[in-house]
Amino acid sequence: MTLDRHQFSSKWVNLALVTLAYWCGGGLAQWGMGLGAEVSPLWLPAGIALTALLIYGEEIWLGIFLGDALLMLSLGASFGLALSSAAGSTLAGLMGLKLLRWFKFSPRLTRIQDVTALILLAGVGASLFNGTLDAVSRLLMGYLTWENLGQQWWMLWLGDCSGILVITPFLLRLQLAHGALFRQHNRERIIEVAICSSLLLGLGWLVFDYHGKAANLLDGGLSNAQYLEYLPFPIVVWAAIRFQTWGAVLGSLFVSLLAIAGTSQGVGPFVMQTANLPQATLLLQMFIIIVSATALLLSAAVAERQLVEKQLRVTLERDRLLAEVALRIRQSLDLDQIFQTTVEEIRQLMHADRVFIASWQDGGRIEVVAESVFSDYPSLLGGSARDDLLTDLPSLFTQAQTFITDDITQLNLSSGVEQYIQRYQIKAALVVPLHLEGKPLGLLVAHQCSGVRHWQKQEVRLLEQLAGQVMIAMSQAQLYQQVQQLNCNLEKQVEERTSQLQEKMQEVQQLHEMKAVFLQAVSHDLRTSIMGLLMLLKNLQHRPGESLMLSRCILERMINSSDRQLALINALSEDHFSEQRQLVVHCQPLSLKDFIDKLTQDWEPLLGENKATLTPMISDDLPQIYGDAEQLHQVFDQLLANSLKHNPPGIQLTIEATVEQGMICCRLSDNGIGMGQQQCEQLFKLYLRSLHDRRRTGIGLGSYQCRQIIEAHGGQIGVDSTPGKGCQFWFTLPIAISQPSAVGSK
């Protein structure tokens, strides 16, 4: 209801404005352009009436009728003449509107057919009807006689015609293209406008005012004034050619006003050519009509030529784009790059707000794979168009028909689709389905978001041609993907076979290494233990007597030698020395000081045998460690055994423990012969000695096993030594703070 009231009030406001404009225009024409005759040479209300009808439609006829009636009454005409004149002006305007619509007239006046229709149908036809009706009405009412009927009829007709040809184009340009007058132009354009305007006004004043005076002509100036009125004509032509419709409209308007001003003062070429004022008015009207019609036709011809050139450039650009896309498809298999370049160039060429390519996915989903969009509007890239307008039109995917809509709001859409359109600000759409051998591949879509848009035939054809190239690219990419997939499968099979062979080779290598470890263990470490036991037994054998007594020291040495043999055999059988084996330790909080004190007591016989001394330097406030007591006992035994075995008797040993970087660092130091840097680096690694090296016993299995135990605790182990200055074995252990019950490591 509010909308209806608003439309109703707006209609009456338009009627009032048209009535006022018509009345003011008629008063201005009669007052400022009257030449002492009963009609004006340039009847402004005729142009105002036709412009109002073209803008507002037939419903504005009442404003024209009231404006003309009020104008005639204000000029002193009778009521009957006022009604007759108002009816004639209204009918003539409606006739001109119908004729122009029948001829498909465009108010932009950029085509020769539009200017021709304005001249012949409205300027000549409708004006002829109004002039004839007005002259006959005046004759019947006694305002005219048969003697002056013809002259008055000519003046009425030509006055309406000149008003339509001069005022209507001017008002239409103000309505449709007023922004062009205030648009920022370059310096050269402004200078050209200034020169053209100066020449036009200067020549107009010279022809229609200064040199039009009789005194100037008789004093030897321009003695013959005939055809002098066409001197500004080249400037009007210049304006029409260079500035098209605006130049033609303003040029003819300025020349017409200057000619009327001079003639109204009794000077100018039209006054000089005849002493009869009505005849001078007729010549002036013919001049205005000729200048206006010529300028409008010339500007339309230039505009059509520019349009043809623009279309030719667009066609050339379209062909270039098609050629580039086709060349890019032949030279490249990068589908993403082809799509992105294609949508960007299409958007620039078509001046669309959004252009994208969507791929048809499984499950009825459309995924946007490439998009070019104006920065003011949201992007579709990366999203799913399941709720798109296009899914509401399934015929697009089955019949491969191009979908065109100039105003998408005119379609009967579901609420979900309307929300989608509002979210992405879609006003017009042009959709070309991508099909290959009856199978839908995707869509090529152009959106206009700034407003409704009429899609031209060449734009539709361009998008359809590019869609064909895109389909070729998609098909080519699919074939390439199939080939790549086959190659990938073949490479995967080769990699699997190669990996299997490598695994087998690694297994064989590991077996070979374990065999070598076993052989060397048997030939070195086990041999050493057996040789020691054999020497003890031979010493007993050479003692006299049948019965032999063994000392406790000899018995312990025999037991220790047997224990070492058993430990080596167990290590070999359980594969303790494989880099891939997971070693599990069972940790618990331990007091390192108590642990070392107990070890020291166990080591006293061994230390006494080697005349060595051991000094523990463990602080009482040292935090507890988190470790496996049995495994750590083996580590300390191995490190002590190495120090005693590879040094002469009488060495001094110290055991220290400190807290460093959140770990307990243990150090076993001696003042023995030390070792070289290379031997330090290889000490805790699993390495094999030559089977022919009989001078040194052991293959380092014990040191390597120490490294495995320490690393299983989460620590590190190493040795620092300088030849002749002793060795320092060190390793780190975690502090007992909320640890799990078991730790595993390779």
XYZ file of C-alpha atoms in Angstrom:
746
model
C 0.000 0.000 0.000
C 2.880 2.319 0.783
C 4.455 1.552 -2.565
C 1.189 2.335 -4.357
C 0.905 5.665 -2.620
C 4.480 6.482 -3.470
C 3.953 5.630 -7.126
C 0.747 7.640 -7.156
C 2.431 10.719 -5.677
C 5.409 10.340 -8.029
C 3.058 10.243 -11.023
C 1.381 13.512 -10.016
C 4.765 15.129 -9.383
C 5.854 14.188 -12.911
C 2.590 15.582 -14.326
C 3.141 18.858 -12.477
C 6.740 19.106 -13.649
C 5.818 18.465 -17.294
C 2.975 21.014 -17.110
C 5.281 23.618 -15.610
C 8.082 22.904 -18.064
C 5.720 23.084 -21.050
C 4.201 26.378 -19.861
C 7.597 27.972 -19.058
C 9.097 26.760 -22.350
C 6.225 28.248 -24.327
C 6.457 31.538 -22.476
C 10.216 31.713 -23.044
C 9.814 30.934 -26.743
C 7.099 33.538 -27.191
C 8.884 36.211 -25.169
C 12.515 35.751 -26.140
C 12.152 34.393 -29.651
C 9.130 36.158 -30.933
C 9.840 38.126 -34.096
C 6.665 40.092 -34.153
C 4.909 37.096 -35.672
C 2.300 34.940 -33.982
C 4.590 31.910 -33.724
C 8.161 31.362 -32.584
C 10.818 30.124 -35.022
C 11.913 27.535 -32.425
C 8.889 26.165 -30.563
C 10.385 24.805 -27.311
C 7.182 23.102 -26.026
C 7.153 20.693 -28.996
C 10.582 19.334 -28.011
C 9.642 19.272 -24.309
C 6.430 17.347 -24.998
C 8.115 14.643 -27.095
C 10.950 14.258 -24.558
C 8.487 13.858 -21.682
C 6.591 11.170 -23.572
C 9.806 9.290 -24.411
C 10.935 9.344 -20.765
C 7.673 8.877 -18.819
C 5.440 7.190 -21.426
C 1.852 7.851 -22.586
C 0.595 8.434 -19.045
C 2.134 11.923 -19.073
C -0.213 13.199 -21.839
C -2.320 15.097 -19.305
C 0.651 17.252 -18.334
C 1.160 18.227 -21.993
C -2.521 19.026 -22.401
C -2.667 21.187 -19.273
C 0.595 22.942 -20.043
C -0.487 23.897 -23.568
C -3.936 25.030 -22.403
C -2.484 27.212 -19.655
C 0.060 28.636 -22.063
C -2.549 29.616 -24.653
C -4.811 31.128 -22.017
C -1.911 33.142 -20.571
C -1.165 34.467 -24.086
C -4.739 35.787 -24.381
C -6.258 33.081 -26.581
C -9.894 32.123 -26.236
C -10.969 29.045 -24.337
C -11.894 27.232 -27.519
C -8.567 27.992 -29.177
C -6.723 26.932 -26.027
C -8.514 23.563 -25.954
C -7.935 23.075 -29.687
C -4.237 23.877 -29.390
C -3.839 21.647 -26.320
C -5.568 18.736 -28.054
C -3.453 19.140 -31.177
C -0.164 19.328 -29.266
C -1.083 16.265 -27.161
C -2.194 14.183 -30.153
C 0.898 15.191 -32.133
C 3.170 14.159 -29.259
C 1.409 10.801 -28.863
C 1.571 10.256 -32.626
C 5.318 10.967 -32.619
C 5.831 8.567 -29.707
C 3.888 5.745 -31.417
C 5.736 6.236 -34.696
C 9.126 6.239 -33.002
C 8.320 3.100 -31.017
C 7.095 1.409 -34.147
C 10.428 2.241 -35.752
C 12.322 0.920 -32.651
C 13.745 4.327 -31.865
C 16.682 4.586 -29.423
C 16.946 7.850 -27.419
C 20.763 7.655 -27.529
C 20.713 8.843 -31.185
C 23.849 6.850 -32.032
C 22.352 5.235 -35.160
C 21.423 6.843 -38.452
C 18.038 5.108 -38.375
C 17.251 6.733 -35.000
C 18.104 10.230 -36.281
C 16.174 9.583 -39.491
C 13.144 8.463 -37.500
C 13.333 11.576 -35.318
C 13.534 13.845 -38.370
C 10.915 12.223 -40.589
C 8.432 10.643 -38.174
C 8.463 13.131 -35.297
C 9.958 16.293 -36.818
C 8.088 16.142 -40.096
C 5.127 13.798 -39.620
C 3.880 14.678 -36.115
C 4.672 18.398 -36.583
C 2.806 18.418 -39.884
C -0.252 16.983 -38.156
C -0.107 19.538 -35.315
C 0.552 22.468 -37.665
C -2.312 21.497 -39.935
C -4.737 21.006 -37.024
C -3.719 24.297 -35.389
C -3.934 26.300 -38.652
C -7.374 24.879 -39.516
C -8.639 25.580 -35.972
C -7.451 29.180 -36.180
C -9.097 29.545 -39.593
C -12.423 28.163 -38.388
C -12.362 30.395 -35.315
C -11.581 33.464 -37.363
C -8.038 34.047 -36.225
C -6.706 33.440 -39.764
C -7.816 34.330 -43.268
C -7.407 32.373 -46.440
C -4.711 34.786 -47.595
C -2.307 34.152 -44.722
C -3.318 30.524 -44.036
C -0.461 29.024 -46.043
C 2.237 31.189 -44.509
C 0.908 30.580 -40.989
C 0.691 26.840 -41.643
C 4.356 26.781 -42.751
C 5.503 28.664 -39.693
C 3.524 26.469 -37.275
C 4.809 23.297 -38.886
C 8.457 24.369 -39.136
C 8.413 25.849 -35.624
C 7.362 22.493 -34.121
C 9.832 20.652 -36.345
C 12.786 22.874 -35.326
C 11.791 22.557 -31.662
C 11.783 18.750 -31.894
C 15.123 18.590 -33.766
C 16.928 21.007 -31.434
C 15.329 20.633 -27.986
C 14.472 16.906 -27.916
C 18.069 15.686 -28.601
C 19.399 18.175 -26.051
C 17.029 17.036 -23.304
C 17.584 13.352 -24.107
C 21.337 13.783 -23.794
C 20.868 15.515 -20.453
C 18.758 12.595 -19.280
C 20.946 9.750 -20.573
C 24.518 11.062 -20.741
C 24.797 14.126 -18.515
C 27.796 12.578 -16.758
C 29.887 12.895 -19.924
C 29.876 16.700 -19.595
C 31.460 16.574 -16.139
C 33.752 13.632 -16.756
C 37.447 14.318 -16.404
C 39.067 14.672 -19.833
C 42.623 15.017 -20.927
C 44.209 18.372 -21.642
C 44.158 18.044 -25.432
C 40.432 17.295 -25.400
C 39.662 20.348 -23.267
C 41.742 22.604 -25.542
C 39.926 21.282 -28.600
C 36.529 21.936 -26.966
C 37.582 25.490 -26.091
C 38.801 26.227 -29.639
C 35.676 24.754 -31.237
C 33.339 26.684 -28.907
C 35.226 29.950 -29.422
C 35.142 29.645 -33.185
C 31.456 28.716 -33.184
C 30.414 31.619 -30.961
C 32.725 34.060 -32.706
C 31.565 33.198 -36.214
C 27.942 33.125 -35.062
C 28.227 36.621 -33.628
C 30.063 37.824 -36.740
C 27.459 36.399 -39.124
C 24.207 36.949 -37.277
C 24.946 40.218 -35.414
C 27.919 42.307 -36.527
C 28.174 41.733 -40.281
C 24.450 41.340 -40.545
C 23.854 45.080 -40.032
C 22.835 46.960 -43.138
C 25.260 49.815 -42.461
C 28.223 47.462 -42.342
C 27.211 45.817 -45.565
C 26.714 49.098 -47.484
C 30.044 50.513 -46.260
C 31.964 48.036 -48.341
C 32.048 45.146 -45.922
C 30.355 41.984 -47.067
C 28.263 43.478 -49.861
C 26.389 40.247 -50.523
C 24.893 38.577 -47.426
C 23.482 35.611 -49.340
C 24.618 32.231 -47.962
C 26.647 33.974 -45.251
C 24.531 32.144 -42.636
C 26.316 28.880 -43.500
C 29.737 30.225 -42.471
C 29.539 28.568 -38.961
C 28.390 25.332 -40.584
C 31.928 23.759 -40.817
C 32.417 24.342 -37.086
C 29.167 22.497 -36.359
C 30.391 19.660 -38.588
C 33.703 19.647 -36.697
C 31.860 19.411 -33.373
C 29.623 16.573 -34.643
C 32.590 14.572 -35.949
C 34.869 15.059 -32.967
C 32.340 15.020 -30.114
C 29.524 12.971 -31.707
C 26.017 13.505 -30.310
C 26.952 16.068 -27.662
C 28.860 18.118 -30.222
C 25.988 17.987 -32.726
C 23.347 18.879 -30.114
C 25.216 21.777 -28.506
C 26.587 23.085 -31.807
C 23.171 23.250 -33.479
C 21.622 24.721 -30.299
C 24.187 27.543 -30.053
C 23.938 28.397 -33.769
C 20.124 28.371 -33.578
C 20.067 30.695 -30.557
C 22.566 33.107 -32.163
C 20.574 33.152 -35.422
C 17.295 33.786 -33.581
C 18.902 36.518 -31.456
C 20.235 38.359 -34.495
C 17.012 38.001 -36.471
C 14.912 39.181 -33.514
C 17.038 42.383 -33.503
C 16.325 42.970 -37.161
C 19.819 42.118 -38.400
C 21.456 39.103 -39.951
C 21.433 37.380 -43.323
C 17.775 36.299 -43.118
C 16.580 39.879 -42.599
C 18.847 41.157 -45.379
C 17.554 38.606 -47.881
C 13.920 39.696 -47.572
C 12.126 42.715 -46.202
C 9.180 40.547 -45.117
C 9.588 39.444 -41.474
C 7.448 36.275 -41.765
C 9.527 35.190 -44.764
C 12.710 35.886 -42.782
C 11.276 33.684 -40.024
C 10.631 30.908 -42.535
C 14.231 31.128 -43.791
C 15.476 31.043 -40.191
C 13.365 27.954 -39.434
C 14.639 26.148 -42.531
C 18.219 27.041 -41.565
C 17.748 25.652 -38.035
C 16.205 22.437 -39.357
C 18.982 21.943 -41.927
C 21.805 22.579 -39.455
C 20.285 20.362 -36.756
C 19.405 17.500 -39.076
C 22.826 17.569 -40.755
C 24.687 17.652 -37.445
C 22.636 14.818 -35.969
C 23.009 12.634 -39.071
C 26.740 13.283 -39.223
C 27.229 12.489 -35.527
C 25.189 9.273 -35.904
C 27.275 8.263 -38.918
C 30.496 8.825 -36.957
C 29.075 6.923 -33.951
C 28.072 4.004 -36.186
C 31.516 3.947 -37.735
C 33.134 3.940 -34.318
C 30.770 1.165 -33.266
C 31.728 -0.866 -36.318
C 35.405 -0.272 -35.586
C 34.853 -1.284 -31.989
C 33.035 -4.427 -33.051
C 35.837 -5.161 -35.498
C 38.393 -4.733 -32.721
C 36.311 -6.982 -30.484
C 36.122 -9.558 -33.264
C 39.871 -9.389 -33.806
C 40.430 -9.657 -30.062
C 38.049 -12.599 -29.916
C 39.855 -14.355 -32.753
C 43.184 -13.604 -31.073
C 41.903 -15.013 -27.812
C 40.609 -18.152 -29.509
C 43.921 -18.608 -31.308
C 45.927 -18.081 -28.124
C 43.780 -20.494 -26.140
C 44.037 -23.108 -28.886
C 47.822 -22.606 -29.096
C 48.149 -22.794 -25.322
C 46.160 -26.035 -25.287
C 48.443 -27.541 -27.926
C 51.639 -26.426 -26.196
C 50.765 -27.065 -22.541
C 49.154 -29.768 -20.462
C 48.858 -27.562 -17.374
C 45.065 -27.437 -17.185
C 44.961 -25.020 -14.218
C 47.107 -22.452 -16.007
C 45.036 -22.742 -19.193
C 41.766 -22.262 -17.292
C 43.007 -19.295 -15.237
C 44.378 -17.423 -18.250
C 41.203 -18.142 -20.219
C 38.776 -16.769 -17.600
C 40.896 -13.648 -17.032
C 41.028 -12.770 -20.725
C 37.316 -13.518 -21.217
C 36.359 -11.202 -18.365
C 38.494 -8.376 -19.725
C 37.177 -8.836 -23.252
C 33.500 -9.073 -22.267
C 33.749 -6.547 -19.401
C 31.944 -8.986 -17.137
C 32.122 -8.875 -13.360
C 32.805 -12.594 -12.893
C 33.885 -15.411 -15.232
C 34.582 -18.917 -13.983
C 34.938 -22.518 -15.111
C 33.208 -25.189 -13.041
C 33.948 -28.896 -13.234
C 31.207 -31.511 -12.933
C 32.093 -33.817 -10.020
C 30.678 -37.111 -8.838
C 27.586 -36.926 -6.670
C 25.924 -34.016 -8.497
C 28.412 -31.389 -7.324
C 29.879 -28.505 -9.296
C 33.341 -27.372 -8.223
C 34.782 -24.052 -9.398
C 38.294 -24.723 -10.722
C 39.210 -21.299 -12.174
C 37.771 -17.816 -11.656
C 38.391 -14.181 -12.526
C 36.258 -11.762 -10.515
C 36.148 -8.004 -9.992
C 37.551 -7.090 -6.574
C 34.246 -5.606 -5.363
C 32.406 -8.950 -5.477
C 32.842 -12.235 -3.526
C 34.741 -15.123 -5.049
C 33.342 -18.559 -5.851
C 36.763 -20.206 -6.077
C 37.333 -23.052 -3.689
C 33.636 -23.467 -2.925
C 30.990 -25.931 -3.970
C 28.118 -24.776 -6.143
C 25.665 -27.466 -5.071
C 23.068 -24.801 -4.256
C 23.829 -22.824 -7.386
C 21.195 -21.530 -9.776
C 22.654 -23.921 -12.325
C 21.655 -26.996 -10.322
C 18.067 -25.743 -10.538
C 18.234 -26.154 -14.307
C 19.132 -29.806 -14.977
C 18.475 -29.454 -18.703
C 21.812 -27.651 -18.987
C 23.670 -30.864 -18.271
C 21.646 -33.173 -20.473
C 20.784 -31.107 -23.541
C 23.928 -28.919 -23.742
C 21.883 -25.739 -24.223
C 23.294 -22.277 -23.565
C 21.475 -20.525 -20.726
C 20.998 -16.743 -21.070
C 19.293 -14.408 -18.615
C 19.516 -10.613 -18.732
C 17.769 -10.189 -15.378
C 18.033 -13.193 -13.099
C 15.436 -11.838 -10.683
C 12.732 -12.361 -13.315
C 13.129 -16.146 -13.072
C 10.973 -18.297 -10.819
C 13.635 -19.539 -8.402
C 13.615 -21.468 -5.173
C 14.410 -19.759 -1.878
C 17.794 -21.488 -1.629
C 18.831 -20.306 -5.070
C 17.674 -16.761 -4.291
C 19.868 -16.747 -1.200
C 22.783 -17.927 -3.310
C 22.165 -15.148 -5.858
C 21.999 -12.510 -3.144
C 25.156 -13.807 -1.472
C 27.175 -13.575 -4.678
C 25.317 -10.487 -6.027
C 24.371 -12.054 -9.363
C 22.183 -9.872 -11.602
C 22.651 -11.470 -15.049
C 24.160 -14.776 -16.175
C 25.440 -16.400 -19.343
C 26.109 -20.142 -18.982
C 27.601 -22.457 -21.596
C 27.623 -26.193 -20.659
C 30.727 -28.199 -21.471
C 29.844 -31.552 -23.022
C 32.004 -34.143 -24.701
C 30.428 -37.093 -26.501
C 27.202 -36.609 -24.535
C 28.973 -36.598 -21.177
C 28.792 -33.402 -19.070
C 32.221 -32.050 -18.116
C 31.412 -28.697 -16.530
C 30.303 -25.125 -17.200
C 31.740 -21.895 -18.557
C 29.877 -19.037 -16.826
C 29.870 -15.226 -17.068
C 28.137 -13.154 -14.359
C 27.162 -9.501 -14.290
C 26.917 -8.276 -10.686
C 26.681 -4.501 -11.116
C 23.218 -4.669 -12.744
C 21.085 -6.296 -15.419
C 22.787 -6.834 -18.762
C 21.676 -7.644 -22.263
C 24.057 -10.270 -23.599
C 24.968 -9.543 -27.216
C 24.963 -12.259 -29.852
C 28.702 -11.917 -30.425
C 29.308 -12.338 -26.691
C 27.270 -15.542 -26.616
C 29.068 -16.802 -29.702
C 32.463 -15.963 -28.185
C 31.682 -17.874 -25.009
C 30.410 -20.863 -26.998
C 33.552 -20.920 -29.149
C 35.782 -20.685 -26.105
C 33.747 -23.432 -24.464
C 34.716 -25.685 -27.349
C 38.398 -24.963 -26.728
C 37.960 -25.565 -23.004
C 36.307 -28.928 -23.717
C 39.292 -29.865 -25.892
C 41.606 -28.900 -23.028
C 39.570 -30.978 -20.562
C 39.560 -33.986 -22.859
C 43.269 -33.636 -23.493
C 43.934 -33.320 -19.776
C 41.856 -36.435 -19.040
C 43.853 -38.443 -21.565
C 47.064 -37.095 -20.087
C 45.907 -38.022 -16.582
C 45.106 -41.547 -17.736
C 48.586 -41.886 -19.230
C 50.104 -40.437 -16.074
C 48.098 -42.845 -13.947
C 49.301 -45.791 -16.009
C 52.881 -44.557 -15.723
C 52.415 -44.007 -12.000
C 51.069 -47.543 -11.547
C 53.968 -48.949 -13.535
C 56.475 -46.932 -11.523
C 54.797 -48.026 -8.305
C 55.061 -51.665 -9.330
C 58.727 -51.209 -10.203
C 59.329 -49.472 -6.866
C 57.558 -52.261 -4.987
C 59.631 -54.926 -6.745
C 62.803 -52.929 -6.135
C 61.906 -52.449 -2.472
C 61.269 -56.154 -2.073
C 64.639 -56.968 -3.656
C 66.360 -54.444 -1.412
C 64.702 -55.942 1.662
C 65.849 -59.391 0.629
C 69.350 -58.078 0.025
C 69.346 -56.412 3.457
C 68.209 -59.670 5.054
C 70.987 -61.525 3.306
C 73.485 -58.860 4.351
C 72.295 -59.026 7.954
C 72.592 -62.803 7.940
C 76.072 -62.503 6.506
C 77.044 -59.970 9.178
C 75.583 -62.086 11.957
C 77.476 -65.070 10.631
C 80.673 -63.049 10.675
C 79.907 -61.840 14.202
C 79.293 -65.392 15.329
C 82.454 -66.704 13.715
C 84.587 -63.960 15.192
C 82.952 -64.346 18.575
C 83.785 -68.018 18.497
C 87.292 -67.430 17.135
C 88.192 -64.523 19.461
C 86.182 -63.907 22.605
C 85.180 -67.497 23.257
C 88.680 -68.625 22.364
C 90.134 -66.203 24.887
C 87.927 -67.456 27.695
C 88.602 -71.068 26.827
C 92.367 -70.435 26.593
C 92.320 -68.864 30.089
C 90.418 -71.800 31.515
C 92.707 -74.220 29.678
C 95.812 -72.552 31.140
C 94.407 -72.915 34.663
C 93.627 -76.557 34.083
C 97.125 -77.255 32.660
C 98.697 -75.590 35.691
C 96.714 -77.910 37.910
C 97.705 -80.858 35.719
C 101.402 -80.225 36.230
C 101.130 -80.150 40.001
C 102.410 -83.334 41.691
C 100.135 -85.817 43.288
C 96.927 -87.549 42.407
C 94.715 -85.216 44.383
C 94.690 -81.507 43.629
C 93.377 -78.716 45.832
C 91.880 -75.620 44.198
C 92.207 -72.270 45.837
C 89.119 -70.042 46.048
C 90.795 -67.465 43.813
C 91.353 -70.003 41.032
C 87.846 -71.294 41.421
C 86.375 -67.791 41.110
C 88.437 -67.107 38.000
C 87.178 -70.307 36.408
C 83.609 -69.387 37.294
C 84.001 -65.842 35.902
C 85.486 -67.194 32.676
C 82.600 -69.614 32.308
C 80.091 -66.822 33.000
C 81.617 -64.684 30.269
C 81.444 -67.550 27.805
C 77.812 -68.148 28.689
C 76.966 -64.443 28.351
C 78.574 -64.273 24.901
C 76.766 -67.371 23.762
C 73.449 -66.011 25.024
C 74.066 -62.683 23.292
C 74.759 -64.389 19.998
C 71.778 -66.700 20.285
C 69.374 -63.906 21.242
C 70.682 -61.562 18.503
C 71.547 -58.810 20.976
C 73.833 -57.116 18.485
C 71.422 -56.398 15.664
C 70.804 -52.692 14.927
C 67.110 -53.459 14.272
C 66.448 -55.270 17.569
C 64.313 -53.544 20.198
C 65.978 -53.656 23.641
C 63.562 -53.353 26.572
C 64.705 -52.175 30.004
C 62.682 -52.248 33.225
C 63.425 -49.050 35.098
C 62.810 -47.982 38.667
C 64.155 -45.210 40.933
C 67.678 -46.049 42.186
C 70.122 -44.344 44.526
C 73.303 -44.087 42.500
C 75.485 -43.707 45.616
C 74.157 -46.950 47.166
C 74.396 -48.686 43.796
C 78.084 -47.696 43.355
C 78.954 -48.619 46.932
C 77.597 -52.127 46.393
C 79.473 -52.470 43.094
C 82.686 -51.343 44.766
C 82.390 -54.145 47.304
C 81.859 -56.702 44.528
C 84.894 -55.355 42.631
C 87.379 -55.515 45.515
C 88.821 -58.974 44.562
C 89.221 -57.912 40.922
C 90.769 -54.585 41.905
C 93.118 -56.324 44.322
C 94.194 -58.794 41.648
C 95.067 -55.910 39.284
C 96.571 -53.780 42.095
C 94.138 -51.004 41.123
C 92.360 -48.461 43.322
C 88.789 -47.135 42.862
C 87.607 -43.904 44.451
C 83.831 -43.198 44.351
C 83.014 -39.456 44.387
C 79.205 -39.509 44.634
C 77.466 -36.720 46.527
C 74.890 -37.646 49.184
C 72.325 -35.165 47.841
C 72.513 -36.462 44.274
C 68.978 -37.128 42.873
C 67.909 -40.700 42.257
C 68.348 -42.140 38.793
C 65.666 -43.963 36.832
C 67.143 -47.182 35.460
C 67.343 -50.969 35.234
C 69.747 -52.146 37.985
C 70.658 -55.411 36.245
C 71.447 -53.752 32.914
C 73.389 -50.887 34.552
C 75.399 -53.452 36.563
C 76.483 -54.968 33.240
C 77.485 -51.515 31.919
C 79.669 -50.720 34.959
C 81.206 -54.221 34.874
C 82.064 -53.899 31.175
C 83.598 -50.417 31.506
C 85.655 -51.445 34.561
C 86.763 -54.653 32.820
C 87.911 -52.651 29.766
C 89.944 -50.283 31.983
C 91.620 -53.145 33.841
C 92.158 -55.304 30.733
C 93.815 -52.683 28.505
C 95.998 -50.986 31.176
C 98.982 -52.189 33.219
C 98.444 -53.081 36.913
C 98.311 -50.321 39.488
C 96.026 -47.818 37.736
C 93.862 -45.403 39.693
C 90.135 -45.224 38.966
C 87.501 -42.652 40.006
C 83.727 -42.637 39.636
C 81.930 -39.262 39.587
C 78.285 -38.273 39.079
C 76.851 -34.777 38.534
C 73.577 -33.240 37.324
C 73.923 -31.717 33.839
C 71.036 -30.422 31.683
C 68.396 -32.387 33.553
C 70.313 -35.699 33.402
C 72.745 -37.565 35.720
C 76.170 -37.725 34.069
C 78.407 -40.591 35.307
C 82.177 -40.581 34.621
C 84.633 -43.495 35.077
C 88.176 -42.107 34.751
C 91.588 -43.797 34.828
C 95.210 -42.696 34.484
C 96.146 -45.478 32.086
C 97.714 -45.513 28.630
C 94.664 -44.002 26.897
C 93.675 -44.490 23.238
C 93.617 -42.614 19.930
C 90.780 -40.505 18.502
C 89.830 -43.037 15.847
C 89.610 -45.821 18.395
C 87.429 -43.588 20.621
C 85.000 -43.008 17.751
C 84.730 -46.733 16.938
C 84.694 -48.071 20.508
C 80.898 -48.272 20.994
C 80.068 -49.308 17.424
C 79.521 -52.854 16.192
C 82.651 -53.548 14.165
C 84.548 -56.652 13.055
C 88.244 -57.239 13.350
C 90.212 -59.273 10.916
C 90.053 -63.002 11.570
C 93.847 -63.087 11.255
C 94.406 -60.480 14.032
C 95.492 -62.748 16.900
C 97.244 -60.093 18.977
C 94.048 -58.479 20.356
C 91.126 -60.296 21.873
C 87.493 -59.229 21.769
C 85.430 -57.714 18.996
C 83.826 -54.894 20.999
C 80.530 -56.669 21.581
C 80.550 -55.661 25.241
C 81.070 -51.944 24.480
C 78.404 -52.036 21.804
C 75.991 -53.681 24.243
C 76.728 -50.898 26.762
C 75.675 -48.328 24.187
C 72.436 -50.212 23.545
C 71.606 -50.282 27.255
C 72.328 -46.566 27.845
C 70.366 -45.476 24.756
C 67.451 -47.673 25.862
C 67.420 -45.564 29.071
C 67.206 -42.388 26.962
C 70.823 -41.368 27.562
C 74.095 -41.167 25.658
C 77.528 -42.775 26.097
C 81.008 -41.870 24.975
C 84.716 -41.746 25.829
C 87.262 -38.935 26.020
C 90.900 -39.961 25.858
C 94.376 -38.793 24.953
C 97.198 -41.309 24.388
C 99.376 -41.479 27.541
C 96.922 -39.495 29.700
C 94.227 -42.018 30.524
C 90.579 -42.407 29.544
C 87.286 -41.057 30.810
C 84.148 -43.094 30.043
C 80.908 -41.112 30.462
C 77.215 -41.774 30.068
C 73.988 -40.029 31.040
C 70.910 -41.397 32.823
C 67.489 -39.859 33.478
C 66.482 -38.459 36.853
C 63.696 -40.371 38.612
C 60.722 -38.022 38.039
C 57.342 -39.691 37.188
C 58.674 -42.138 34.572
C 56.885 -45.151 32.948
C 57.717 -48.642 34.137
C 59.414 -49.799 30.915
C 61.399 -48.012 28.218
C 62.141 -49.366 24.766
C 64.803 -48.359 22.266
C 66.506 -49.662 19.220
